[in-house]
Short mmCIF file of C-alpha atoms in Angstrom, two decimals:
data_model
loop_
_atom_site.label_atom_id
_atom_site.label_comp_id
_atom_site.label_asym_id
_atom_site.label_seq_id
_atom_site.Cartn_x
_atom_site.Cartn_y
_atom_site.Cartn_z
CA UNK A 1 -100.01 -96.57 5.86
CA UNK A 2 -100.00 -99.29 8.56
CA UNK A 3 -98.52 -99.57 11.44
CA UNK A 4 -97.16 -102.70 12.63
CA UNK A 5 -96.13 -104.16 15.93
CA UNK A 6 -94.56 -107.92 16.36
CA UNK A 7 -94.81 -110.45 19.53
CA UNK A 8 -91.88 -113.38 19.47
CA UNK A 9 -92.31 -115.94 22.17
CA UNK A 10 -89.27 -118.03 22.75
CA UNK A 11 -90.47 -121.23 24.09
CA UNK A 12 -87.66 -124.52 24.74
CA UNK A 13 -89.87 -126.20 22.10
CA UNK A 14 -90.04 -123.56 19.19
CA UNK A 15 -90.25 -120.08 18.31
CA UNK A 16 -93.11 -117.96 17.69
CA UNK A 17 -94.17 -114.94 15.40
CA UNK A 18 -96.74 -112.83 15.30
CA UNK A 19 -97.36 -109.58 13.47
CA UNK A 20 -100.22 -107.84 13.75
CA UNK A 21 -101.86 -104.36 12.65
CA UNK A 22 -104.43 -102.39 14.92
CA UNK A 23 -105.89 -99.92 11.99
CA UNK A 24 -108.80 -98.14 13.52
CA UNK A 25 -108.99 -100.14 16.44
CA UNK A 26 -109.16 -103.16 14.00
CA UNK A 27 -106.80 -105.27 15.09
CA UNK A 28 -105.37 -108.13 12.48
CA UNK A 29 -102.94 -110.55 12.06
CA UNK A 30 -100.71 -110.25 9.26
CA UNK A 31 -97.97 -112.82 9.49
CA UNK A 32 -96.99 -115.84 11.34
CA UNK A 33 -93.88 -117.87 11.71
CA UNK A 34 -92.97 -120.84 14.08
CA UNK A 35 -89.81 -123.13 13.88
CA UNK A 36 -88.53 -125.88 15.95
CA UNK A 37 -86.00 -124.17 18.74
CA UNK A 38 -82.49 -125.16 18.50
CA UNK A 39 -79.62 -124.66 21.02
CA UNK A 40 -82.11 -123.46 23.66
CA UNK A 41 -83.72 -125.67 26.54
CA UNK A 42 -86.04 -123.16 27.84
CA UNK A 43 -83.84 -121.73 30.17
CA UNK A 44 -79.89 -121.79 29.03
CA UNK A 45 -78.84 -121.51 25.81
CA UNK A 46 -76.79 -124.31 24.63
CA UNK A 47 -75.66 -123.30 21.37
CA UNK A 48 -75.63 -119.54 20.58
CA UNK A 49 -75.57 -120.06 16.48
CA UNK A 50 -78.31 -122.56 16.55
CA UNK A 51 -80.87 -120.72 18.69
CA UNK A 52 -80.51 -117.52 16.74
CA UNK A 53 -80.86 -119.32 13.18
CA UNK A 54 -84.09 -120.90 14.43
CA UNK A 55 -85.41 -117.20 15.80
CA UNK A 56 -85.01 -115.89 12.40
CA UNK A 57 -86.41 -119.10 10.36
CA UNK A 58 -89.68 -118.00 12.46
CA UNK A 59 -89.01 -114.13 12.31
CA UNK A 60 -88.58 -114.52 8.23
CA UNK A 61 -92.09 -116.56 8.14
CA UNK A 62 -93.89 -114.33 9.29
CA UNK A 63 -92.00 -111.01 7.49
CA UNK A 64 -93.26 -113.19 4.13
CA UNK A 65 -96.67 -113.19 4.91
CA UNK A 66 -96.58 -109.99 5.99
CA UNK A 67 -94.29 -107.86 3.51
CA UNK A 68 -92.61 -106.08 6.82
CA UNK A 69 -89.15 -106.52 8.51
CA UNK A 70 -89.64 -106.61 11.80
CA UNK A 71 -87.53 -103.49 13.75
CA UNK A 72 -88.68 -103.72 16.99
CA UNK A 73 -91.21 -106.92 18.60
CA UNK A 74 -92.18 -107.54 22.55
CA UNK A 75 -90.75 -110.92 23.67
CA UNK A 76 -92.93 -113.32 25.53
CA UNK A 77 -91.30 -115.84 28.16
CA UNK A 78 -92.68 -119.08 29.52
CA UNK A 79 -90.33 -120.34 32.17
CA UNK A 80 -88.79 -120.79 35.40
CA UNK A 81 -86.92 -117.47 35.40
CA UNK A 82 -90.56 -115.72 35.74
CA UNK A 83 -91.99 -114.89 39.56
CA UNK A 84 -95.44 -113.53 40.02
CA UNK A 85 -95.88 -111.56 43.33
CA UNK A 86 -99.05 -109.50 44.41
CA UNK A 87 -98.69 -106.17 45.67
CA UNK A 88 -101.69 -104.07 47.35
CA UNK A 89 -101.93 -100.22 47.38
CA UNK A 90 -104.83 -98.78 49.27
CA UNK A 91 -106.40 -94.93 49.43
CA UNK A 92 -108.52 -94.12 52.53
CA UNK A 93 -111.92 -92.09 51.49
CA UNK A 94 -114.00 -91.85 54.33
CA UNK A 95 -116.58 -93.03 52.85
CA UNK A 96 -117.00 -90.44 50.08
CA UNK A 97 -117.68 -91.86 46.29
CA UNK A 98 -114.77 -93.02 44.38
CA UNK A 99 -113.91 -91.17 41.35
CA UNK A 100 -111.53 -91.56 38.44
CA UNK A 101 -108.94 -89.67 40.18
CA UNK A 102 -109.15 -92.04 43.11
CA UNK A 103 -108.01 -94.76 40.53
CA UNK A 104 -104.96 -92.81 38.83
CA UNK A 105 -103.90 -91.83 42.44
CA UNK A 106 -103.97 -95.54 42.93
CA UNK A 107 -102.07 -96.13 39.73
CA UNK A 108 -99.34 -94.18 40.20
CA UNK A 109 -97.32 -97.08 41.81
CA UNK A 110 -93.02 -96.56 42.65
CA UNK A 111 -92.08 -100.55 42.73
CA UNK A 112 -89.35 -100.74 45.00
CA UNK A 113 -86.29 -101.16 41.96
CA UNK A 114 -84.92 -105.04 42.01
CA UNK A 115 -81.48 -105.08 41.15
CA UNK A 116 -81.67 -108.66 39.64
CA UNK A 117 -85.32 -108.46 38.27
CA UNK A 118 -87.07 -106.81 35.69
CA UNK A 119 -90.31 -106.17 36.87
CA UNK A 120 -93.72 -105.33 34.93
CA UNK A 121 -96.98 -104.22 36.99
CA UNK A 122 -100.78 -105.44 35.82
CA UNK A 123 -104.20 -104.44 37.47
CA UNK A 124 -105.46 -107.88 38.97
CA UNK A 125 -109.10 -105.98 40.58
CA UNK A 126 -109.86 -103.54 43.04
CA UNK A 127 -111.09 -104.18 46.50
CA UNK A 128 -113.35 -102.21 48.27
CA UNK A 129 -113.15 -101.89 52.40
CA UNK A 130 -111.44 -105.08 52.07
CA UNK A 131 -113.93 -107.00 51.56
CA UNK A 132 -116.03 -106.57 47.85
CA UNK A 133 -113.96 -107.23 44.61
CA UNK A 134 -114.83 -105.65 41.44
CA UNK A 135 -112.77 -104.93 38.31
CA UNK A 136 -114.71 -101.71 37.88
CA UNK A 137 -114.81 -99.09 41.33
CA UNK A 138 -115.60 -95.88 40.30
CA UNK A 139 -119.27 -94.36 41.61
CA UNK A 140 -119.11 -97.03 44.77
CA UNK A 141 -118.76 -94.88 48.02
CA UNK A 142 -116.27 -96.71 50.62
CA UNK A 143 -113.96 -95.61 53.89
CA UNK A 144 -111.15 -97.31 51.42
CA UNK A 145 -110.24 -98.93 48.33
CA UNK A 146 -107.50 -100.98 47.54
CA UNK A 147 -105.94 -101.64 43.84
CA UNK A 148 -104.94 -105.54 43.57
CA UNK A 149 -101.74 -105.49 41.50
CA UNK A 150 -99.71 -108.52 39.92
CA UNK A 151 -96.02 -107.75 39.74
CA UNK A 152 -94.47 -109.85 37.44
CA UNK A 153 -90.84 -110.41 38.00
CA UNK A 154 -88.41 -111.57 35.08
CA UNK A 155 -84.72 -112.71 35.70
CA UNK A 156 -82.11 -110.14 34.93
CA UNK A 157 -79.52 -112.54 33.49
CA UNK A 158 -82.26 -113.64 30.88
CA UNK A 159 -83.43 -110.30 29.84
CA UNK A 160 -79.61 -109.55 29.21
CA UNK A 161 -79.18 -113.14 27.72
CA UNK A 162 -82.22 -112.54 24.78
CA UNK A 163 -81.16 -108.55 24.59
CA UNK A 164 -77.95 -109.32 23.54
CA UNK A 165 -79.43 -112.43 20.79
CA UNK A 166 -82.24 -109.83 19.99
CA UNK A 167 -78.87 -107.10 19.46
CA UNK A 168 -77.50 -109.54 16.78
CA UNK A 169 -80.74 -109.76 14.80
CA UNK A 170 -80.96 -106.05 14.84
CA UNK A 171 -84.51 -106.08 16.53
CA UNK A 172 -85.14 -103.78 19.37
CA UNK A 173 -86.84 -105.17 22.33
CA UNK A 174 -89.92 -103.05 23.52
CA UNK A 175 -90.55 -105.24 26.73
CA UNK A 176 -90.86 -108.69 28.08
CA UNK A 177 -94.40 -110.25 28.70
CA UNK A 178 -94.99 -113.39 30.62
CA UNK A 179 -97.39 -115.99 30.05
CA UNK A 180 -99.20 -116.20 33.36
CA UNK A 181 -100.20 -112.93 33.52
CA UNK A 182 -101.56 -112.84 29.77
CA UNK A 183 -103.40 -115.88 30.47
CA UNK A 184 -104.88 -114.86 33.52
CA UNK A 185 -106.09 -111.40 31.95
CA UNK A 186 -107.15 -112.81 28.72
CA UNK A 187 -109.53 -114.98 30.32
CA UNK A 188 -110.22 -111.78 32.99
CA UNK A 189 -111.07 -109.67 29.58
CA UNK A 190 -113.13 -112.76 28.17
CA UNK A 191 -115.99 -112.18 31.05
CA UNK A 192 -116.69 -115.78 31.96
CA UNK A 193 -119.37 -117.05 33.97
CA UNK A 194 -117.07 -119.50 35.84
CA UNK A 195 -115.19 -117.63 38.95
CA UNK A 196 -112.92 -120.92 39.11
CA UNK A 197 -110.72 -122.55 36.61
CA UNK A 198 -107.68 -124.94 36.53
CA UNK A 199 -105.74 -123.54 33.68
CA UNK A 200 -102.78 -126.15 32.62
CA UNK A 201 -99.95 -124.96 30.08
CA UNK A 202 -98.64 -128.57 29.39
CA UNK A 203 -95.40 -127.37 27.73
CA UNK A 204 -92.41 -129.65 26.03
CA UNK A 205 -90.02 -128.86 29.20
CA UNK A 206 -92.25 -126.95 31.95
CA UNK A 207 -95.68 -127.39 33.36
CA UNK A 208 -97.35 -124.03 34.28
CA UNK A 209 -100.25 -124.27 36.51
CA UNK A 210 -102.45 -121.07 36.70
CA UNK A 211 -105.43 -121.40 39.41
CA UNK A 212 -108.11 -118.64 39.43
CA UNK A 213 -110.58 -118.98 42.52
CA UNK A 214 -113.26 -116.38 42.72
CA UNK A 215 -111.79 -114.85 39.75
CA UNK A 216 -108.70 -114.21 41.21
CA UNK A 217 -105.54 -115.60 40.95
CA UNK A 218 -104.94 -118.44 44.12
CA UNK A 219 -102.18 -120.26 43.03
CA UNK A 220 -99.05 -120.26 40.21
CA UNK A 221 -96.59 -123.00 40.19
CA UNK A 222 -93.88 -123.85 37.19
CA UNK A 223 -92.60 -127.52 37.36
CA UNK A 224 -89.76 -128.79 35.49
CA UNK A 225 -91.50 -131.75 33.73
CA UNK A 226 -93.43 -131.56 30.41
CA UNK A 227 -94.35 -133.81 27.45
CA UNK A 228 -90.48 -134.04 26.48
CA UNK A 229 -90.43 -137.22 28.91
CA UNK A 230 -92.45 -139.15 26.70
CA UNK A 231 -90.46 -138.25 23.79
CA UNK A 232 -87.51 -139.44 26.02
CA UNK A 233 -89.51 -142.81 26.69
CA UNK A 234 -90.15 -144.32 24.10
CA UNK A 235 -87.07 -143.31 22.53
CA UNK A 236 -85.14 -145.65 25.08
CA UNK A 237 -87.92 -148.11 25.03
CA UNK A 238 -88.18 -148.54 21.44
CA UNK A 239 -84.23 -147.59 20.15
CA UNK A 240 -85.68 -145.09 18.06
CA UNK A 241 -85.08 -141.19 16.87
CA UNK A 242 -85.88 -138.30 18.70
CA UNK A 243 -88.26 -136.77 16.00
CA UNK A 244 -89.90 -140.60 15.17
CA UNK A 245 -90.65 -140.54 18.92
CA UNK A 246 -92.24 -137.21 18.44
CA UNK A 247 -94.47 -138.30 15.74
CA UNK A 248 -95.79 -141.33 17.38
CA UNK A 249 -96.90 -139.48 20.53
CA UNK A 250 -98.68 -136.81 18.27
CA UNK A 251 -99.62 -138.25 15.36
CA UNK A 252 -99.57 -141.66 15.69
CA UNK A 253 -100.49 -143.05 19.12
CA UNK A 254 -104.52 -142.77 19.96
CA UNK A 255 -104.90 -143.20 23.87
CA UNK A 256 -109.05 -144.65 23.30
CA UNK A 257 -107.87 -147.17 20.46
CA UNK A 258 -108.66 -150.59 21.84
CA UNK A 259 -108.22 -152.09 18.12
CA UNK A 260 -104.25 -152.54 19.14
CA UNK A 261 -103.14 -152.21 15.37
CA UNK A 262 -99.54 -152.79 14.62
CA UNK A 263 -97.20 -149.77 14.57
CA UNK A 264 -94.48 -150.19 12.39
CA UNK A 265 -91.24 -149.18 14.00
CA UNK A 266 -87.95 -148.35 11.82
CA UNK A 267 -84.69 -149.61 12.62
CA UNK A 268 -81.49 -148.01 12.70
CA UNK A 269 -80.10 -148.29 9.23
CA UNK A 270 -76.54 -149.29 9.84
CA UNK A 271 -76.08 -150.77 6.71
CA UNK A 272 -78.79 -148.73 4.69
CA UNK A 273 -81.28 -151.78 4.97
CA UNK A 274 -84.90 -150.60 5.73
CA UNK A 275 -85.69 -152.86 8.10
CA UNK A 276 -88.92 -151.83 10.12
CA UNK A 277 -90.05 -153.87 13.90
CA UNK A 278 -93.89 -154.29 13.95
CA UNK A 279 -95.01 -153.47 17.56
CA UNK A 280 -98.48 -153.40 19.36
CA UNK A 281 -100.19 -150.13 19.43
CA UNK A 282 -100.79 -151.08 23.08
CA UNK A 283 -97.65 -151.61 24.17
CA UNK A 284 -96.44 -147.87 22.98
CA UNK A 285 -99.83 -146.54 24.48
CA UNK A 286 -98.71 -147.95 27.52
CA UNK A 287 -95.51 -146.39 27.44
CA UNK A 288 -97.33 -143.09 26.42
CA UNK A 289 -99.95 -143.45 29.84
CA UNK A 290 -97.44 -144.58 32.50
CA UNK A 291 -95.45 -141.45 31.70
CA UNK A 292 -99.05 -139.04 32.36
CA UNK A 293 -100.25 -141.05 35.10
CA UNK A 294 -97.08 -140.21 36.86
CA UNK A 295 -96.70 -136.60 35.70
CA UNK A 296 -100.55 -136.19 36.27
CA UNK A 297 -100.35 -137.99 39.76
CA UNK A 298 -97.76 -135.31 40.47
CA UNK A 299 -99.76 -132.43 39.56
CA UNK A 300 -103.15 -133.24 41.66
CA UNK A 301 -101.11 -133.65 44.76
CA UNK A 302 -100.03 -129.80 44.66
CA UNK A 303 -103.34 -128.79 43.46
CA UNK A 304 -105.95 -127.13 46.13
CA UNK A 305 -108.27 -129.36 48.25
CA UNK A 306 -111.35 -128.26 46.37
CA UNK A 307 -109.81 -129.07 42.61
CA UNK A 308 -112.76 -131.04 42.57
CA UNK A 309 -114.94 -128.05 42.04
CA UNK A 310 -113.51 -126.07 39.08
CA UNK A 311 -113.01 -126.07 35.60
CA UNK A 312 -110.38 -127.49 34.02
CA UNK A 313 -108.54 -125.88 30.77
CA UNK A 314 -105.89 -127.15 29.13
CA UNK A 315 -103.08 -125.60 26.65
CA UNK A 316 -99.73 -125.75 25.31
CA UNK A 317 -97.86 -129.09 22.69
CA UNK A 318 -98.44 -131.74 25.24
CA UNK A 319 -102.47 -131.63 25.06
CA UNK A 320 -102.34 -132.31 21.47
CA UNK A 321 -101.82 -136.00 22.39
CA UNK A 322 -104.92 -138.13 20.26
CA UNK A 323 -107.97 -138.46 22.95
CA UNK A 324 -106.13 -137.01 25.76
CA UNK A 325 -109.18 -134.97 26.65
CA UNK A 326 -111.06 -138.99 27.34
CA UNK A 327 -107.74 -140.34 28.72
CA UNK A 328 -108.06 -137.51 31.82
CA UNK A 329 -111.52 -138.09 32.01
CA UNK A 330 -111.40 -141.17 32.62
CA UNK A 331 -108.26 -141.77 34.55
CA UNK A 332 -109.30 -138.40 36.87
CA UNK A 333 -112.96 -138.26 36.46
CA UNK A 334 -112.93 -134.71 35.30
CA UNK A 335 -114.42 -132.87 32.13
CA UNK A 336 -111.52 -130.52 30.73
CA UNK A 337 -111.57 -128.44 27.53
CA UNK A 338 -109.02 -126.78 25.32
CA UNK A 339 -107.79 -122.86 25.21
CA UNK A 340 -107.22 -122.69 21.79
CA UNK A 341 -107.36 -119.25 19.88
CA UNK A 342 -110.64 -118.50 17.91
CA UNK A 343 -110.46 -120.12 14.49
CA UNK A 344 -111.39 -116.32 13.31
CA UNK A 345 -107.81 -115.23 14.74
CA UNK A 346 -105.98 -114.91 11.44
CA UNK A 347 -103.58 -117.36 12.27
CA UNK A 348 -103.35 -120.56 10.01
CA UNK A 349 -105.60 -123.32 10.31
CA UNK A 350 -102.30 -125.45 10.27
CA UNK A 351 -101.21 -123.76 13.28
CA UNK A 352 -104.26 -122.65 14.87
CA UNK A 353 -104.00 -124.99 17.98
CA UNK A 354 -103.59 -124.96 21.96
CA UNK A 355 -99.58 -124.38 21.32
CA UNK A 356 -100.34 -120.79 20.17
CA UNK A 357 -102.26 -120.10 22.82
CA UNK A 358 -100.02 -118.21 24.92
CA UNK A 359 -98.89 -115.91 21.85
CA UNK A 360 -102.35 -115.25 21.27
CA UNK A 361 -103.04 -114.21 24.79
CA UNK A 362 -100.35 -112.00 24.65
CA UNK A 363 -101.83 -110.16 21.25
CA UNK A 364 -104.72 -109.90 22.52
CA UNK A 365 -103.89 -107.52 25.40
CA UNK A 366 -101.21 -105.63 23.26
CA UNK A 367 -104.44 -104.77 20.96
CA UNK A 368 -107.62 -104.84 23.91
CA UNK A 369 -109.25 -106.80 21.28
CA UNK A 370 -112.74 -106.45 23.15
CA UNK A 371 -114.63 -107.47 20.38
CA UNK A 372 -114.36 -111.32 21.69
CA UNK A 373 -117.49 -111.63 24.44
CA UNK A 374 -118.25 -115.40 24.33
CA UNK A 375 -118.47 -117.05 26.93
CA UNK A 376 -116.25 -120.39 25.68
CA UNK A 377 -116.23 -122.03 29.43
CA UNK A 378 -120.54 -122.15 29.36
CA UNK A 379 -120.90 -125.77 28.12
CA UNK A 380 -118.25 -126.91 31.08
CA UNK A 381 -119.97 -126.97 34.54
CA UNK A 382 -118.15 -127.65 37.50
CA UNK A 383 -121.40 -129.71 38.44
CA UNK A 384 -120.73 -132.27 35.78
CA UNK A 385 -116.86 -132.67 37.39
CA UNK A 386 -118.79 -133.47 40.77
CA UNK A 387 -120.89 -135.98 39.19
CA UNK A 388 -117.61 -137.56 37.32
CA UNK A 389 -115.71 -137.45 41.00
CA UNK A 390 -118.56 -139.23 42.37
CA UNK A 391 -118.25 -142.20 39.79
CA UNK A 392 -114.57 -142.04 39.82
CA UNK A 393 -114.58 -142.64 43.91
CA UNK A 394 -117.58 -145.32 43.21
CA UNK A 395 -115.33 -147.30 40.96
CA UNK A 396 -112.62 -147.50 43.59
#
């Protein structure tokens, strides 16, 4: 019989499912639900009934595709209630060469207990005399080695906020996972030839920056701005609904369309006429552009001196924007490319984009799916985002 586990990822712009199977070491996906989040703005609930009815629309989609009620699940977070801290532990072996029982001595760490945190420990790499890093230690011969740890820290108040939603539903929580941390070690377990990457999570209420210099993680940072301000936009630009709004950045919109077709634009139907505005494509791309430009402008001024020289990956709703990928090449002269999950995943083709992303991460490390070795990053050089700097300063 199989055994299945379940990941839910509660995200301020919908809800998440995943269950999965990991028969002899063969781990699949069996079901997937997402719905739209309701009563929920990422970080306070705002209406208790409506954010557990859209948990369970997504919960139920996936227990169809599966045939399994879900009992228990791990519960992914994406938000500003999440800290990352680094915490070194170090083992003195006068030079002698280190075994495996140097590593579990290392292992055995006793986190200081944080009254208002709950706090989950990952191996980051190991360090040896303080100076080489390697992910793999044992047979070197040092005076000491160190064990790189990430400590990530999760708000009490919102582990006892989704416990006691979780409670209602009758699902058990395992643990809580964060996104940075299974981004950073997905990519870790992916072996990639680039040591430094720009990974952006461009999320409906948050932006999560992840930097990775020399393999290693330099620099995390959570702002409170997504792609929800465009939504917001053109909604007071163009007097129009929340969800139309929605559709024309996604769908609709194409940021490299210089044709400037007419968008039609419906009206609010008072009187039950269906009376549609024509408006210029350009106009609402403009709308669309302003709003990046200044959320981009934002981003590159916390960014590290050298952003110049590393890869850039994007995920998360707000990169699903038409030609975005040409709009931030040309606007900041540098090559980026999508973290998508591998269409071989097992999840949908309809939903098999950069928004599930983070969910996928975090199945991946539940199930050390290994099997994955390629090296997606190889066509991007950091080279060719010189080259594009170097025309982008020419121009100005």
């Amino acid at each position: 019989m199989k055994q299945f586990n379940s990941i839910i990822e509660i995200g301020s712009f919908s809800i998440k499912t995943i269950i999965f199977s990991n028969e002899n070491n063969a781990p699949k996906i069996e079901g997937v639900g997402k719905s739209n989040t309701q009563g929920f703005d990422g970080n306070n609930v705002t209406s208790f009934d409506e954010f557990i009815d859209s948990i369970k629309k997504s919960v139920v989609q996936a227990e169809k595709q599966s045939n399994f009620i879900i009992k228990e699940c791990f519960i992914l977070l994406a938000n500003k209630s999440i800290k990352i801290n680094k915490f070194k532990n170090s083992l003195m072996l006068n030079y002698s060469i280190i075994e495996n029982n140097d590593v579990r001595k290392l292992s055995k760490i006793k986190l200081k207990p944080q009254k208002d945190f709950l706090q989950n420990i990952h191996t980051s790499h190991y360090q040896i005399n303080d100076d080489l890093i390697t992910d793999n230690p044992i047979g070197l011969s040092c005076k000491k080695i160190s064990r790189i740890s990430l400590v990530s820290m999760i708000e009490k108040k919102q582990v006892d906020l989704i416990e006691n939603i979780f409670q209602k539903l009758q699902i058990k929580i395992i643990n809580f996972m964060d996104s940075t941390t299974s981004y950073f070690l997905y990519l870790k377990g992916k072996k990639l030839s680039k040591k430094n990457l720009i990974l952006i999570d461009f999320g409906f209420n948050h932006i999560n920056i992840l930097v990775i210099k020399n393999k290693q993680i330099s620099f995390i940072k959570t702002l409170p701005i997504g792609c929800r301000l465009i939504s917001d936009d053109l909604v007071k630009m163009l007097n129009i609904s929340f969800d139309f709004a929605e559709k024309l950045k996604i769908s609709t919109i194409d940021l490299f369309d210089d044709r400037n077709p007419v968008i039609e634009i419906p009206v609010w139907e008072e009187f039950g006429n269906n009376i549609k505005n024509k408006i210029e494509h350009d106009y609402i791309k403009k709308i669309i552009t302003s709003r990046l430009d200044e959320i981009f402008n934002s981003i590159f001024k916390i960014l590290p001196q050298d952003k110049n020289f590393f890869s850039y990956l994007f995920t998360g709703g707000g990169s699903q924007i038409k030609n975005f990928q040409l709009y931030f090449r040309s606007k900041f002269g540098h090559e980026i490319q999508f973290l998508t999950p591998p269409s071989s995943s097992g999840i949908p083709k309809v939903l098999n984009d950069s928004s599930f992303m983070s969910i996928y991460c975090a199945y991946y490390l539940q199930t050390l799916k290994s099997t994955e070795k390629d090296d997606f990053l190889k066509k991007i050089d950091s080279f060719s985002n010189k080259i594009w700097y170097k025309r982008f300063v020419d121009i100005l």
